């Protein structure tokens, strides 16, 4: 989400920062005093054990890439290396292929809300390819993070009414489309398809786990606290070993209209008086927190979807905790339990992991329908010595008692942020995607945090070593023992930056091509770590980001740290979401919000003038879409 760079929520005023703002003044100077010192301290004594783990796993014959790096670009098109091809499919507004109902996209954006309910949503984000016929056909399941109402309606927001709210809600959520490779190698949507489906901000969902039925989850519309309408601001995604899709509710609080005086709970979650940016409350009362204070508690969860069962109700899994969830990445312990890593994309918020109580059973989604309802949620604390601990969010333990305001486990989970504050978790620089490599290292992008070190905000710490962190970094750790370990060793995989920048703290330490604001992160079948950037539209082209061009996707070698730019997107976009066919010969990559411009957002009636990607029609408007990347010779991507 690019627009969040300036407006990004920053609501953690808990006192626990002091634990990590190393109290020894000499040490603090060392950490904050320069990039080199901070990095070397963070790695000291710790690079060796981490590197040792990686080389014993694969030695020097590990994954490599051989494509020729592409340069920085500000062109309004997608740039890929020589020998690669790009095709655009599934843009916002194209029909998903629900049988008998395939309204075409109208380039003046005059499609109705009912039509939008069977068309691809706006602002593509996390995506996964569920194979059906090897690498020749399958389902693409993808998130639609948010809407730009200036583009969604013919007259933008000059007028506002219930139909526009309904259309905006329909443009959120998830799309399931069937895709198949054609004889000429190109990919097309299969329409109609029995799998085609839209899940929107109004789709009925079930709430499960320890917070289901909790008093804080009950509303006038749902006395049970177990049924809720919809999901929105779905950012990154994850997949489970049993074949389901996890979609993550990120900055949900912006959809609510806050009361005159938000209470402490609402304030901790970033709710302010009045509309949070989306004017849904004007025509949909459930988004008015003054009237329905518990509705917001029913959002901020990880939602499990079975893409193979059109009739299956999506389930919000409260055992995984409530957060402004960026993503949910699943690993598996050696004895077969699921471990879910989750970052919360907001300034000074936390990194979580959930460990299931039970083992994954054979039998797919139905056999594992309750697996994510039982287990332990932990929050991460990164110590200055390169070690770390997972702190359990367990009711009755430590500060998580009724006397401290947590009546039961449900309340601990609904108030995960407050629980993490009390436990002394580490306040991070906007944790975004998480990926696990073939050596068992876990990586998390920390996209940026220009408030770090501000007058009223926490200063630097070992894990977040730069004040005014405009460039972001990637942290990685390895659990002691298995993925369920409660201790880990960590270091920085890279500090993003541009060596040509005059500001020393913005230069970073990337071995290879410069990058800023890492966000999307994915490990492909060969073990290459793919990094996608989200430099905000308002900051691109100026300040520290002025020489980095449009947002990009880069390949990184986990063993050597080498980084090489693979793809650059069109003007004003972010690159986010990546998946491939099992044979690695086709990548599906999402382009979100091409043409986004802060000046035009303030005059949302005017369609973007700086991009018309991908249609390039004078009467059109920029559309998020999915890129199909292949090698011209049909080879494996990256080789
Ligand atoms: Fe939705 Fe954190 O990007
Ligand atoms: Ca982002
Ligand atoms: Ca993101």
XYZ file of C-alpha atoms and ligand atoms in Angstrom:
644
model
C 0.000 0.000 0.000
C 1.893 3.026 -1.184
C -0.211 5.755 0.288
C 0.536 4.533 3.791
C 4.093 5.899 3.758
C 3.019 9.315 4.936
C -0.195 8.423 6.695
C 0.910 5.106 8.084
C -0.585 4.308 11.404
C 1.673 4.991 14.350
C -0.332 4.249 17.488
C 2.055 2.337 19.716
C 2.634 4.589 22.707
C 3.405 1.717 25.090
C 6.413 2.109 27.327
C 8.110 -1.142 26.392
C 10.470 0.512 23.917
C 12.883 1.239 26.713
C 13.768 -2.431 26.936
C 15.203 -2.237 23.458
C 16.414 1.307 23.360
C 19.533 -0.033 24.916
C 19.809 1.860 28.170
C 23.593 2.094 28.255
C 24.246 5.520 26.640
C 27.554 4.392 25.136
C 25.930 1.393 23.495
C 23.091 3.541 22.265
C 25.471 5.929 20.573
C 27.203 3.057 18.934
C 23.955 1.668 17.541
C 22.681 5.001 16.341
C 25.970 6.565 15.435
C 26.521 5.057 12.035
C 25.407 2.372 9.731
C 28.621 0.411 9.794
C 28.816 0.304 13.564
C 25.170 -0.548 13.973
C 25.324 -3.344 11.477
C 28.508 -4.843 12.751
C 27.157 -4.884 16.269
C 23.969 -6.520 15.108
C 25.927 -9.218 13.349
C 28.696 -9.592 15.870
C 29.233 -13.194 16.861
C 26.124 -14.198 15.058
C 26.912 -14.099 11.383
C 29.115 -17.125 11.864
C 26.484 -19.486 13.277
C 23.864 -18.300 10.789
C 26.171 -18.593 7.803
C 27.340 -21.971 9.051
C 23.777 -23.254 9.012
C 23.209 -22.115 5.474
C 26.378 -23.523 3.954
C 26.040 -26.914 5.572
C 22.592 -27.211 4.065
C 23.463 -26.629 0.438
C 27.160 -25.842 0.215
C 28.421 -23.672 -2.600
C 26.198 -25.321 -5.189
C 23.161 -23.394 -3.935
C 20.660 -21.550 -6.067
C 21.945 -18.955 -8.498
C 20.464 -16.658 -11.120
C 21.926 -15.841 -14.482
C 19.679 -13.167 -16.023
C 21.151 -9.782 -16.886
C 20.134 -7.070 -14.441
C 17.657 -4.455 -15.702
C 18.380 -0.769 -15.033
C 16.336 1.628 -12.923
C 13.415 2.891 -15.028
C 10.787 5.609 -14.882
C 9.001 4.445 -18.038
C 5.277 3.673 -18.007
C 5.803 0.037 -18.868
C 7.093 -3.212 -17.415
C 10.800 -3.874 -17.955
C 12.159 -7.446 -17.785
C 15.587 -8.875 -18.681
C 16.560 -9.854 -22.201
C 15.120 -13.218 -23.101
C 11.979 -12.775 -20.961
C 8.399 -12.015 -21.994
C 5.609 -10.215 -20.163
C 1.888 -10.707 -20.655
C -0.877 -8.897 -18.741
C -3.933 -10.805 -17.498
C -6.733 -10.326 -14.981
C -6.870 -6.521 -14.726
C -9.279 -4.844 -12.326
C -12.801 -4.951 -13.726
C -12.464 -7.918 -16.082
C -15.056 -10.616 -15.351
C -13.807 -13.490 -13.177
C -15.972 -15.951 -15.121
C -18.846 -16.746 -12.817
C -21.093 -18.869 -14.982
C -23.663 -16.914 -16.978
C -22.640 -13.560 -15.605
C -19.617 -11.932 -17.240
C -20.144 -8.187 -17.594
C -17.302 -6.553 -19.514
C -15.244 -3.764 -17.971
C -16.366 -0.293 -18.977
C -13.437 2.043 -19.472
C -15.334 4.997 -18.007
C -15.703 2.984 -14.769
C -19.485 2.972 -15.045
C -19.892 -0.698 -14.089
C -22.439 -1.083 -11.299
C -21.800 -2.528 -7.838
C -23.557 -5.751 -8.908
C -21.242 -6.012 -11.914
C -18.180 -5.325 -9.756
C -19.250 -8.247 -7.555
C -18.417 -10.641 -10.424
C -15.420 -8.738 -11.780
C -11.831 -8.701 -10.508
C -11.369 -6.295 -7.638
C -9.046 -3.307 -7.494
C -5.436 -3.114 -6.294
C -4.101 -6.650 -6.642
C -1.800 -7.856 -3.844
C -0.957 -11.327 -2.474
C -1.483 -14.157 -4.991
C -1.053 -17.920 -5.248
C -1.260 -20.440 -8.102
C -3.125 -23.594 -7.077
C -2.137 -26.179 -9.662
C -4.838 -28.297 -11.259
C -3.055 -29.812 -14.230
C 0.617 -29.684 -13.355
C 1.992 -26.444 -14.694
C -0.541 -26.046 -17.511
C -3.656 -24.898 -15.649
C -4.851 -23.980 -12.215
C -6.524 -21.414 -10.024
C -5.102 -17.991 -9.312
C -6.317 -16.731 -5.945
C -5.486 -13.102 -5.211
C -6.161 -10.279 -2.792
C -7.467 -6.832 -3.694
C -6.065 -4.565 -1.039
C -7.983 -1.325 -1.300
C -9.798 0.999 -3.660
C -8.914 4.306 -5.192
C -12.362 5.839 -5.304
C -11.113 8.498 -7.710
C -10.705 5.735 -10.308
C -13.481 3.404 -9.230
C -16.378 5.691 -10.192
C -16.925 7.808 -13.328
C -16.956 11.063 -11.342
C -14.640 9.893 -8.593
C -15.782 11.228 -5.233
C -17.493 14.392 -6.466
C -20.679 12.761 -5.272
C -21.002 10.047 -2.637
C -23.864 7.613 -2.146
C -24.811 4.115 -1.046
C -24.237 2.615 -4.514
C -20.658 3.876 -4.505
C -20.020 2.402 -1.061
C -21.450 -0.902 -2.262
C -19.231 -0.844 -5.361
C -16.148 -0.020 -3.275
C -16.940 -2.916 -0.942
C -17.346 -5.198 -3.975
C -13.956 -4.129 -5.346
C -12.283 -5.305 -2.109
C -11.600 -8.870 -1.042
C -10.398 -11.859 -3.032
C -10.751 -13.179 -6.589
C -10.532 -16.812 -7.613
C -9.985 -17.239 -11.369
C -9.152 -20.298 -13.445
C -6.194 -19.915 -15.823
C -4.776 -22.197 -18.509
C -1.746 -22.056 -20.778
C -2.548 -21.970 -24.483
C -0.753 -23.774 -27.319
C 1.273 -20.638 -28.085
C 2.498 -20.445 -24.488
C 0.282 -17.542 -23.448
C -2.026 -17.800 -20.427
C -5.726 -16.966 -20.509
C -8.552 -16.915 -17.976
C -10.986 -19.807 -18.385
C -14.486 -18.299 -18.512
C -16.917 -19.440 -17.407
C -15.309 -21.567 -14.721
C -16.923 -23.565 -11.903
C -14.169 -22.258 -9.578
C -14.564 -18.564 -10.389
C -15.529 -16.648 -7.298
C -15.446 -13.245 -5.662
C -15.195 -12.782 -1.906
C -15.891 -9.186 -0.888
C -16.366 -6.898 2.085
C -19.912 -8.264 2.314
C -19.365 -12.031 1.978
C -20.688 -13.983 5.019
C -17.873 -15.472 7.092
C -17.474 -17.591 10.162
C -15.398 -16.629 13.211
C -13.574 -19.515 14.894
C -11.010 -20.026 17.633
C -10.732 -18.656 21.188
C -12.246 -15.223 20.422
C -15.330 -16.623 18.623
C -18.452 -15.795 20.590
C -16.567 -13.405 22.901
C -18.554 -10.490 24.321
C -16.202 -8.093 22.490
C -17.124 -9.783 19.183
C -20.909 -9.411 19.508
C -22.804 -6.713 17.640
C -26.407 -5.703 17.027
C -26.320 -7.676 13.766
C -24.655 -10.741 15.273
C -25.554 -11.673 18.839
C -23.507 -14.856 18.504
C -20.162 -13.138 17.900
C -19.475 -15.921 15.395
C -20.755 -14.530 12.074
C -19.377 -11.522 10.273
C -19.677 -9.905 6.882
C -16.612 -9.683 4.745
C -12.939 -9.019 4.653
C -11.123 -5.909 3.412
C -7.670 -4.381 3.095
C -6.370 -7.842 2.256
C -2.681 -7.378 1.812
C -0.311 -10.326 1.631
C -1.382 -13.933 1.660
C -0.194 -17.388 2.586
C -0.915 -20.982 1.736
C -1.249 -24.021 3.951
C 0.151 -27.529 3.387
C -3.465 -28.738 3.272
C -4.321 -26.632 0.239
C -6.070 -23.548 1.569
C -5.381 -19.836 1.062
C -4.772 -17.435 3.937
C -5.748 -13.816 3.331
C -4.745 -11.122 5.774
C -6.692 -8.110 6.984
C -4.235 -5.228 7.186
C -5.189 -1.601 7.826
C -8.832 -2.338 8.635
C -9.110 0.475 11.147
C -9.117 3.091 8.347
C -12.543 1.869 7.234
C -14.216 2.868 10.477
C -15.538 6.210 11.589
C -14.254 6.815 15.102
C -16.416 8.263 17.906
C -15.933 11.759 19.311
C -13.611 10.395 21.959
C -12.109 7.011 21.074
C -11.414 4.890 24.154
C -8.003 3.469 25.066
C -8.576 0.241 23.128
C -9.672 2.069 19.992
C -6.778 4.504 20.269
C -4.231 1.715 20.612
C -5.552 0.340 17.309
C -5.186 3.680 15.570
C -8.831 4.732 15.543
C -9.332 8.465 15.532
C -12.380 10.696 15.658
C -14.189 10.770 12.323
C -13.697 8.860 9.084
C -10.427 6.984 8.723
C -10.130 7.569 4.976
C -12.981 5.534 3.489
C -16.393 7.111 3.717
C -18.275 3.846 4.127
C -19.876 4.828 7.440
C -21.947 7.494 5.695
C -24.071 4.808 4.048
C -23.222 1.613 5.946
C -23.833 2.029 9.638
C -21.770 -0.936 10.773
C -18.640 1.098 10.024
C -19.700 3.790 12.508
C -17.792 2.841 15.661
C -19.834 5.250 17.774
C -22.898 3.081 17.088
C -21.194 -0.296 16.709
C -17.986 -0.245 18.744
C -17.389 -4.004 18.511
C -17.543 -4.247 14.716
C -13.869 -3.259 14.396
C -12.941 -6.139 16.742
C -14.275 -8.514 14.077
C -11.588 -7.391 11.623
C -7.814 -7.631 11.672
C -7.752 -11.422 11.469
C -6.274 -14.035 9.157
C -9.017 -15.569 7.004
C -8.788 -19.136 5.654
C -10.372 -19.864 2.265
C -10.729 -23.213 0.491
C -10.405 -22.286 -3.187
C -11.437 -25.758 -4.307
C -14.834 -25.551 -2.599
C -16.972 -22.756 -4.001
C -19.548 -23.216 -1.233
C -17.101 -23.246 1.703
C -17.578 -20.319 4.084
C -14.352 -18.352 4.711
C -13.211 -18.617 8.344
C -11.545 -15.932 10.465
C -8.965 -17.748 12.612
C -8.776 -15.849 15.895
C -6.151 -18.161 17.422
C -3.643 -16.426 15.130
C -4.311 -13.117 16.873
C -5.653 -9.776 15.752
C -3.317 -7.354 14.042
C -2.962 -5.112 11.010
C -1.826 -8.321 9.356
C 0.397 -7.982 6.347
C 0.738 -11.691 5.644
C 0.714 -15.223 7.019
C 3.511 -17.549 5.947
C 3.270 -21.196 6.917
C 6.188 -23.469 7.825
C 6.009 -26.995 9.184
C 7.797 -28.560 12.143
C 9.539 -31.871 11.676
C 6.757 -33.604 13.598
C 4.104 -32.116 11.295
C 2.661 -29.104 13.124
C 1.907 -25.846 11.344
C 3.793 -22.664 12.210
C 2.412 -19.362 10.888
C 4.646 -16.266 10.725
C 2.880 -12.913 10.607
C 3.997 -9.299 10.475
C 1.923 -6.304 11.400
C 2.448 -3.463 8.954
C 2.260 -0.373 11.100
C 5.008 1.741 12.569
C 6.407 0.285 15.798
C 4.250 -2.844 15.702
C 5.213 -6.472 16.018
C 6.162 -9.822 14.456
C 4.130 -12.867 15.530
C 4.209 -16.617 15.124
C 1.544 -19.214 15.809
C 2.373 -22.862 16.507
C -0.479 -25.317 16.085
C -1.269 -27.738 18.893
C -2.106 -30.566 16.540
C -0.314 -32.196 13.632
C -1.417 -31.694 10.048
C -3.564 -34.606 8.946
C -3.752 -36.163 5.507
C -7.034 -35.384 3.774
C -6.786 -31.753 2.724
C -8.889 -28.827 3.899
C -11.715 -30.842 5.425
C -9.350 -32.950 7.548
C -7.643 -29.810 8.854
C -10.700 -27.611 9.307
C -9.819 -26.883 12.959
C -6.031 -27.020 12.802
C -5.614 -23.238 13.034
C -8.043 -22.974 15.957
C -5.757 -24.504 18.589
C -2.209 -23.533 19.376
C 0.039 -20.882 20.865
C 0.561 -17.350 19.589
C 3.926 -15.709 20.263
C 5.363 -12.243 19.686
C 9.015 -11.583 18.885
C 11.590 -9.871 21.028
C 14.912 -9.177 19.319
C 17.753 -8.767 21.814
C 20.776 -6.560 21.127
C 23.169 -9.534 21.215
C 21.726 -11.161 18.098
C 19.540 -13.555 20.017
C 15.759 -13.412 20.284
C 12.804 -14.877 22.163
C 9.255 -15.745 21.278
C 6.981 -14.497 24.075
C 3.712 -16.464 24.415
C 0.408 -14.577 24.426
C -1.040 -16.954 26.975
C -3.799 -15.812 29.322
C -2.926 -16.070 33.003
C 0.792 -15.982 32.375
C 2.960 -12.981 33.298
C 1.087 -9.701 32.793
C -1.762 -11.234 30.763
C -4.206 -11.530 33.661
C -7.682 -10.263 34.470
C -6.145 -7.788 36.894
C -4.205 -6.298 33.986
C -7.297 -6.036 31.772
C -7.263 -9.378 29.966
C -10.335 -11.306 31.115
C -9.599 -14.439 29.121
C -7.679 -15.791 26.125
C -10.223 -14.267 23.746
C -9.483 -10.804 25.079
C -5.724 -11.437 24.855
C -6.165 -12.246 21.160
C -8.554 -9.374 20.379
C -6.074 -7.059 22.124
C -2.912 -8.680 20.763
C -1.209 -5.290 20.550
C -1.860 -4.459 24.196
C -0.736 -7.948 25.214
C 2.465 -7.564 23.186
C 3.084 -4.148 24.759
C 2.781 -5.733 28.207
C 5.155 -8.558 27.283
C 7.861 -6.177 26.059
C 7.940 -7.198 22.396
C 10.211 -5.317 19.981
C 8.672 -2.397 18.105
C 9.578 -2.916 14.466
C 9.852 -0.715 11.355
C 6.602 -1.856 9.691
C 6.901 -5.655 9.300
C 5.573 -6.667 5.891
C 6.010 -10.008 4.098
C 7.738 -13.024 5.643
C 9.401 -15.853 3.719
C 11.174 -19.051 4.737
C 14.102 -20.318 2.660
C 15.356 -23.813 1.993
C 17.880 -23.590 4.835
C 15.169 -22.763 7.358
C 15.967 -19.055 7.650
C 12.947 -16.821 8.137
C 13.083 -13.394 6.478
C 10.881 -10.363 7.161
C 10.817 -7.116 5.220
C 10.691 -3.993 7.398
C 9.603 -1.576 4.748
C 10.475 1.797 6.305
C 9.765 3.957 9.326
C 10.585 7.616 8.949
C 9.221 8.202 12.476
C 11.952 6.073 14.098
C 13.963 8.361 16.304
C 11.382 11.138 16.187
C 10.898 13.434 19.160
C 8.107 11.379 20.729
C 8.863 8.014 19.170
C 11.198 5.164 20.037
C 14.828 5.509 19.040
C 16.910 2.944 17.222
C 17.519 -0.523 18.563
C 19.680 -3.375 17.357
C 16.970 -4.854 15.131
C 15.853 -1.467 13.782
C 19.186 0.336 13.588
C 18.406 3.445 11.529
C 16.625 6.597 12.627
C 14.456 8.180 9.921
C 14.512 4.783 8.199
C 13.315 5.832 4.743
C 14.808 2.787 2.991
C 13.777 -0.179 5.119
C 15.639 -3.426 5.754
C 15.266 -7.200 5.761
C 15.822 -9.055 9.014
C 16.266 -12.794 9.197
C 16.414 -15.346 11.935
C 16.836 -19.049 12.524
C 14.932 -20.819 15.263
C 16.800 -22.867 17.849
C 15.918 -26.461 17.041
C 12.769 -26.446 14.956
C 10.251 -23.829 13.786
C 8.452 -24.141 17.129
C 11.580 -22.998 19.014
C 11.120 -20.271 21.629
C 14.616 -18.870 21.044
C 16.309 -17.776 17.833
C 19.418 -16.114 16.390
C 18.980 -13.152 14.057
C 20.857 -10.737 11.839
C 20.137 -8.333 9.013
C 20.038 -9.886 5.555
C 20.361 -6.399 4.097
C 19.791 -2.751 4.818
C 18.107 -1.358 1.709
C 19.473 1.786 0.169
C 21.184 3.583 -2.657
C 24.998 3.883 -2.525
C 24.792 7.088 -4.589
C 22.699 8.819 -1.925
C 24.406 11.713 -0.175
C 22.827 10.766 3.165
C 25.014 8.071 4.698
C 22.104 6.385 6.484
C 20.253 5.964 3.176
C 23.102 4.210 1.392
C 22.388 0.771 2.795
C 24.630 -2.244 2.384
C 23.059 -4.106 -0.541
C 25.439 -6.403 -2.403
C 24.260 -5.612 -5.905
C 21.475 -3.446 -7.266
C 20.066 -0.613 -5.171
C 16.562 -0.880 -3.766
C 14.284 0.997 -1.386
C 11.338 -0.031 0.796
C 11.264 -3.850 0.501
C 7.729 -5.188 0.924
C 6.796 -8.367 -1.034
C 9.012 -11.372 -0.274
C 8.843 -14.875 -1.703
C 11.143 -17.881 -2.031
C 10.734 -19.738 -5.307
C 11.108 -23.464 -5.860
C 14.855 -23.127 -6.462
C 15.404 -21.201 -3.256
C 15.834 -17.718 -4.767
C 14.524 -14.957 -2.511
C 12.468 -12.466 -4.522
C 12.122 -8.951 -3.110
C 9.412 -6.534 -4.259
C 9.499 -2.849 -3.465
C 6.836 -0.376 -2.375
C 8.343 3.082 -2.364
C 5.430 5.396 -1.742
C 4.126 7.541 -4.543
C 4.484 10.655 -2.450
C 8.156 9.927 -1.723
C 9.235 8.513 -5.106
C 11.341 10.819 -7.207
C 12.452 12.938 -4.284
C 14.431 12.694 -1.098
C 16.263 9.454 -0.520
C 14.250 7.641 -3.202
C 14.868 10.054 -6.069
C 17.325 7.865 -7.998
C 15.542 4.543 -7.612
C 12.946 4.936 -10.379
C 9.718 2.967 -10.362
C 9.031 0.097 -7.979
C 10.802 -3.125 -8.818
C 11.289 -6.830 -8.164
C 14.765 -8.137 -7.440
C 16.268 -11.580 -6.964
C 18.475 -12.273 -3.953
C 20.703 -15.249 -3.320
C 20.193 -16.307 0.311
C 23.660 -17.858 0.407
C 25.754 -15.029 -1.004
C 23.474 -12.038 -0.398
C 23.802 -10.931 -4.037
C 20.837 -8.851 -5.241
C 19.918 -8.318 -8.890
C 17.084 -6.228 -10.351
C 14.764 -8.424 -12.439
C 11.697 -6.344 -13.215
C 10.598 -2.712 -13.028
C 6.919 -1.760 -13.019
C 5.023 1.100 -14.673
C 4.710 4.608 -13.262
C 3.172 4.979 -9.807
C 2.717 1.266 -9.107
C 3.989 -1.062 -6.454
C 5.065 -4.603 -7.320
C 3.507 -7.068 -4.895
C 2.569 -10.725 -4.789
C 4.433 -13.511 -6.542
C 3.749 -17.144 -7.326
C 4.770 -19.657 -9.963
C 3.727 -22.828 -11.667
C 5.313 -25.920 -10.060
C 7.843 -26.204 -12.907
C 9.079 -22.657 -12.267
C 8.617 -21.706 -15.920
C 5.762 -19.233 -15.394
C 5.673 -16.508 -12.723
C 2.522 -14.560 -11.867
C 3.357 -11.139 -10.385
C 0.937 -8.407 -9.377
C 1.133 -4.731 -10.308
C -0.840 -2.610 -7.853
C -2.064 0.977 -8.248
C -0.272 1.966 -11.473
C -0.567 5.695 -12.013
C -1.112 6.496 -8.381
C -0.319 10.136 -7.844
C -0.757 12.037 -4.611
C -1.832 15.210 -6.383
C -4.473 13.394 -8.381
C -5.665 11.520 -5.319
C -6.550 14.870 -3.787
C -8.602 15.576 -6.903
C -9.998 12.108 -7.278
C -12.469 12.994 -9.999
C -9.574 13.200 -12.438
C -8.290 9.851 -13.661
C -4.524 9.558 -13.468
C -2.662 11.528 -16.087
C 0.711 9.947 -15.464
C -0.147 6.347 -16.397
C -2.634 4.566 -18.542
C -1.068 1.163 -18.026
C -1.908 -1.506 -19.186
C -4.577 -0.514 -21.728
C -3.047 2.768 -22.946
C -6.463 4.012 -24.057
C -7.072 7.769 -24.095
C -10.481 7.153 -22.526
C -9.135 4.640 -20.035
C -7.656 4.680 -16.593
C -4.758 2.754 -15.052
C -5.663 -0.722 -13.798
C -3.971 -3.103 -11.404
C -3.300 -6.416 -13.146
C -1.343 -9.668 -13.038
C 1.869 -10.098 -15.036
C 2.687 -13.454 -16.592
C 6.475 -13.728 -16.865
C 8.092 -16.424 -19.000
C 11.433 -17.066 -20.638
C 11.288 -16.887 -24.389
C 13.065 -20.241 -24.564
C 10.589 -21.802 -22.133
C 13.201 -22.240 -19.418
C 12.978 -21.917 -15.660
C 12.714 -18.281 -14.526
C 15.954 -16.894 -13.174
C 18.256 -19.491 -14.701
Fe -0.575 -3.542 2.465
Fe 1.752 -3.444 4.138
O 1.213 -3.272 2.507
Ca 3.822 -1.583 1.618
Ca 2.442 -4.869 1.214
